[in-house]
XYZ file of C-alpha atoms in Angstrom:
288
model
C 36.388 11.276 31.487
C 32.749 10.289 31.103
C 30.171 12.512 29.458
C 26.411 12.595 29.118
C 25.144 11.743 25.634
C 23.275 14.486 23.787
C 19.805 13.132 23.339
C 17.653 14.035 20.389
C 14.683 16.381 20.654
C 12.114 15.155 18.109
C 10.386 17.925 16.168
C 7.807 17.890 13.418
C 8.588 19.060 9.884
C 6.340 21.917 8.760
C 6.994 24.532 6.100
C 10.547 23.334 5.574
C 11.454 23.853 9.254
C 11.573 21.744 12.393
C 9.128 22.974 14.987
C 7.700 22.058 18.339
C 3.952 22.271 18.841
C 2.744 25.831 19.372
C 1.206 24.576 22.627
C 4.597 23.226 23.792
C 2.807 19.981 24.670
C 4.421 16.593 24.146
C 3.526 12.964 24.703
C 6.001 10.226 25.639
C 6.765 7.151 23.581
C 8.529 4.037 24.817
C 10.883 1.727 22.993
C 10.271 -1.950 22.357
C 11.654 -2.799 25.814
C 9.145 -0.506 27.492
C 11.674 2.159 28.463
C 11.126 5.851 27.890
C 12.474 6.871 24.469
C 11.437 10.449 23.682
C 8.805 13.132 24.017
C 6.970 13.662 20.720
C 5.261 16.981 19.833
C 1.530 16.883 20.526
C 0.339 19.067 17.669
C -2.820 21.120 17.941
C -5.461 22.512 15.623
C -3.361 25.684 15.417
C -0.395 23.626 14.215
C -2.646 22.089 11.575
C -3.779 25.512 10.396
C -0.162 26.691 10.268
C 0.760 23.616 8.225
C -2.050 24.348 5.785
C -0.724 27.897 5.366
C 2.752 26.521 4.637
C 1.305 24.085 2.106
C -0.661 26.891 0.443
C 2.517 28.972 -0.017
C 4.422 26.043 -1.499
C 1.566 24.844 -3.716
C 1.794 27.128 -6.783
C 5.541 26.638 -7.192
C 5.304 22.865 -6.836
C 2.398 22.634 -9.285
C 4.316 24.717 -11.855
C 7.279 22.357 -11.861
C 7.427 20.050 -14.826
C 6.184 16.512 -14.213
C 9.646 15.267 -15.138
C 11.225 17.436 -12.423
C 8.711 16.267 -9.817
C 9.620 12.705 -10.740
C 13.319 13.478 -10.296
C 12.722 14.906 -6.835
C 10.603 11.964 -5.684
C 13.206 9.568 -7.074
C 15.838 11.492 -5.123
C 13.856 10.946 -1.932
C 13.954 7.209 -2.645
C 17.729 7.478 -3.070
C 18.045 9.233 0.279
C 16.007 6.606 2.072
C 18.185 3.931 0.467
C 21.300 5.680 1.781
C 19.868 6.129 5.282
C 18.255 2.733 5.738
C 20.093 2.182 9.024
C 18.649 5.360 10.573
C 15.132 4.495 9.473
C 15.505 0.897 10.650
C 16.406 2.179 14.112
C 13.282 4.375 14.051
C 11.102 1.385 13.198
C 12.739 -0.732 15.905
C 11.532 1.792 18.482
C 7.973 0.788 17.610
C 8.713 -2.887 18.126
C 9.554 -4.021 14.603
C 12.172 -6.736 14.177
C 15.223 -6.041 12.030
C 13.931 -8.193 9.147
C 10.481 -6.550 9.339
C 12.039 -3.082 9.372
C 14.227 -3.936 6.380
C 11.186 -5.231 4.494
C 9.163 -2.089 5.227
C 11.983 0.220 4.185
C 12.563 -1.679 0.943
C 8.841 -1.545 0.116
C 8.790 2.193 0.873
C 11.717 2.886 -1.452
C 10.081 0.840 -4.207
C 6.844 2.765 -3.724
C 8.597 6.105 -4.146
C 10.299 4.891 -7.333
C 6.956 3.589 -8.637
C 5.281 6.980 -8.325
C 8.382 8.836 -9.554
C 8.073 6.813 -12.739
C 4.451 7.877 -13.225
C 5.136 11.591 -12.744
C 5.593 12.417 -16.436
C 3.321 9.695 -17.786
C -0.026 9.849 -15.983
C -1.264 12.775 -18.088
C -1.099 10.611 -21.220
C -3.189 7.928 -19.531
C -5.680 9.995 -17.552
C -6.038 12.854 -20.035
C -7.965 12.444 -23.245
C -8.778 13.831 -26.701
C -12.566 13.967 -26.951
C -14.540 13.603 -30.195
C -16.865 16.588 -30.665
C -19.447 17.482 -33.328
C -17.833 20.805 -34.275
C -14.595 22.000 -35.930
C -12.648 21.987 -32.668
C -10.063 20.008 -30.792
C -11.397 19.128 -27.342
C -8.959 18.003 -24.652
C -9.387 16.753 -21.100
C -6.335 17.682 -19.044
C -5.451 17.143 -15.386
C -4.664 19.705 -12.718
C -3.643 19.242 -9.072
C -6.390 19.816 -6.529
C -4.335 21.851 -4.071
C -3.754 20.870 -0.437
C -4.478 17.274 0.564
C -4.980 16.201 4.191
C -3.738 12.695 4.996
C -4.445 10.449 7.981
C -1.917 7.652 8.377
C -2.931 4.379 10.052
C -1.289 3.013 13.169
C 0.332 0.081 11.367
C 3.218 0.253 8.850
C 4.123 3.726 10.134
C 6.601 4.450 7.337
C 5.217 2.537 4.364
C 1.599 3.579 4.877
C 2.530 7.234 5.382
C 4.655 7.346 2.223
C 2.025 5.388 0.275
C -0.423 8.195 1.053
C 2.009 11.058 0.452
C 3.614 9.895 -2.796
C 0.570 9.933 -5.136
C -0.573 13.291 -3.779
C 2.724 15.071 -4.427
C 3.412 13.237 -7.686
C 0.263 14.817 -9.103
C 1.387 18.304 -8.038
C -0.470 18.716 -4.756
C 0.913 19.707 -1.371
C 0.282 17.649 1.747
C -0.510 17.995 5.442
C -0.217 14.549 7.025
C -0.953 13.264 10.510
C 1.434 10.430 11.379
C 0.686 7.270 13.332
C -0.038 8.101 16.972
C 1.227 4.763 18.249
C 4.425 4.831 16.164
C 5.213 8.459 15.298
C 8.993 8.290 15.320
C 9.496 7.071 11.716
C 7.617 10.208 10.570
C 10.061 12.350 12.572
C 13.017 10.705 10.810
C 11.254 10.963 7.442
C 10.939 14.713 8.022
C 14.704 14.913 8.546
C 15.211 13.232 5.183
C 12.741 15.556 3.485
C 14.604 18.561 4.863
C 17.831 17.539 3.113
C 16.170 16.396 -0.110
C 15.328 18.493 -3.165
C 11.665 18.665 -2.145
C 10.743 22.326 -1.541
C 9.761 23.237 2.009
C 6.019 23.200 2.572
C 5.202 20.568 -0.048
C 5.045 17.874 2.644
C 4.148 18.855 6.210
C 4.202 16.177 8.902
C 2.307 16.432 12.184
C 2.233 14.170 15.225
C -0.434 14.066 17.880
C -3.811 12.608 18.757
C -6.397 11.926 16.104
C -9.316 12.803 18.374
C -7.998 16.337 18.628
C -6.981 16.779 14.990
C -9.631 15.003 12.904
C -12.395 17.635 13.395
C -10.135 20.345 11.968
C -9.089 18.110 9.070
C -12.788 17.652 8.374
C -13.806 21.306 8.364
C -10.750 23.242 7.166
C -11.920 24.876 3.952
C -8.448 25.107 2.388
C -8.003 21.344 2.414
C -9.322 20.216 -0.953
C -9.210 16.482 -0.234
C -8.899 14.049 2.648
C -7.396 10.577 2.284
C -6.104 7.865 4.552
C -7.464 5.436 7.120
C -10.178 6.261 9.643
C -12.487 4.606 12.156
C -16.256 4.631 11.719
C -16.692 7.690 13.949
C -13.853 9.497 12.190
C -15.282 8.700 8.764
C -18.628 10.148 9.797
C -17.034 13.342 11.102
C -14.820 13.704 8.034
C -17.651 13.167 5.565
C -19.948 15.611 7.345
C -17.184 18.202 7.447
C -16.301 17.548 3.820
C -19.912 18.067 2.781
C -19.872 21.538 4.334
C -16.484 22.547 2.959
C -16.840 20.706 -0.393
C -13.761 18.491 -0.367
C -13.089 15.086 -1.856
C -12.850 12.159 0.570
C -11.207 8.770 0.091
C -10.950 6.792 3.304
C -10.114 3.172 4.041
C -11.780 1.547 7.028
C -9.555 1.171 10.082
C -11.472 -1.966 11.020
C -10.431 -3.574 7.713
C -6.614 -3.260 7.722
C -4.934 -2.538 4.404
C -2.061 -4.695 3.164
C 0.349 -1.836 2.468
C 2.921 -4.265 1.057
C 0.569 -5.434 -1.673
C 0.779 -4.200 -5.254
C -2.842 -3.145 -4.774
C -1.610 -0.435 -2.397
C -0.080 1.440 -5.330
C -1.978 2.487 -8.428
C -2.250 5.068 -11.169
C -5.762 5.632 -9.895
C -4.420 6.818 -6.546
C -2.992 9.692 -8.576
C -6.377 10.267 -10.187
C -7.990 10.642 -6.770
C -5.981 13.834 -6.207
C -6.526 15.425 -9.615
C -9.156 17.651 -11.153
C -10.073 17.337 -14.805
C -10.512 20.349 -17.049
C -11.819 20.473 -20.605
C -10.327 22.889 -23.145
C -11.506 23.786 -26.663
C -9.279 24.844 -29.568
C -10.548 25.718 -33.075
C -9.088 23.524 -35.782
C -6.525 25.494 -37.765
C -6.136 28.175 -35.084
């Protein structure tokens, strides 16, 4: 007796739950052969605002976790991706990657997660400082997470680039709202499924799919986003910087017209952590 296969309904991962867009809109993606593959949620500005609310609720708890514990959780995500390489490879094949290219991207993504997991309980010693002062005090510079970081993934390297943006932000204690590749959104859908079964608390990473033209203006002006990072076109960079000037947020954007080599060692750095940190100075009387 024949049966119809149960096809998957892709949903985005927001606030620790799988949701459709509040508008119920979707957009189709095709597989490498040009055949229809799935309808992907077309998220709206309202979805973005909801994701920011979820990130805000998760933020204090995530920031209070010890750096060592954050490192454990990020390492665990690398373990999960290692165990589910076949599922992620299939997701990358949908976008047209070859099996060897998919395997290379997955391996680089796992290595990137382990890299930042290793920095989680060490960056404070490097980026913090003991400052010499002309008074009987100890003066320390310490780091604190900024809060909610908005991320714009590029079209290429849909898994590696997305994780390369997410990992430094959450390693330093921030929460994230990320817009996945529009051309190749499916790896972000599968990544969300892995996040849901990892030790990462719901709301720390929120993944949206949709069209950049619709979403970028809200990323630019939302006052609860404390930083924007990722890859943007010239028009997008202008809109994001103007919006950031009004809402006072930090901006670090690569140029879409100058593609980044996400496989390079230059795509991972301690200073990517620094970009999502604030620095506070504290005074303590000597002998107190």
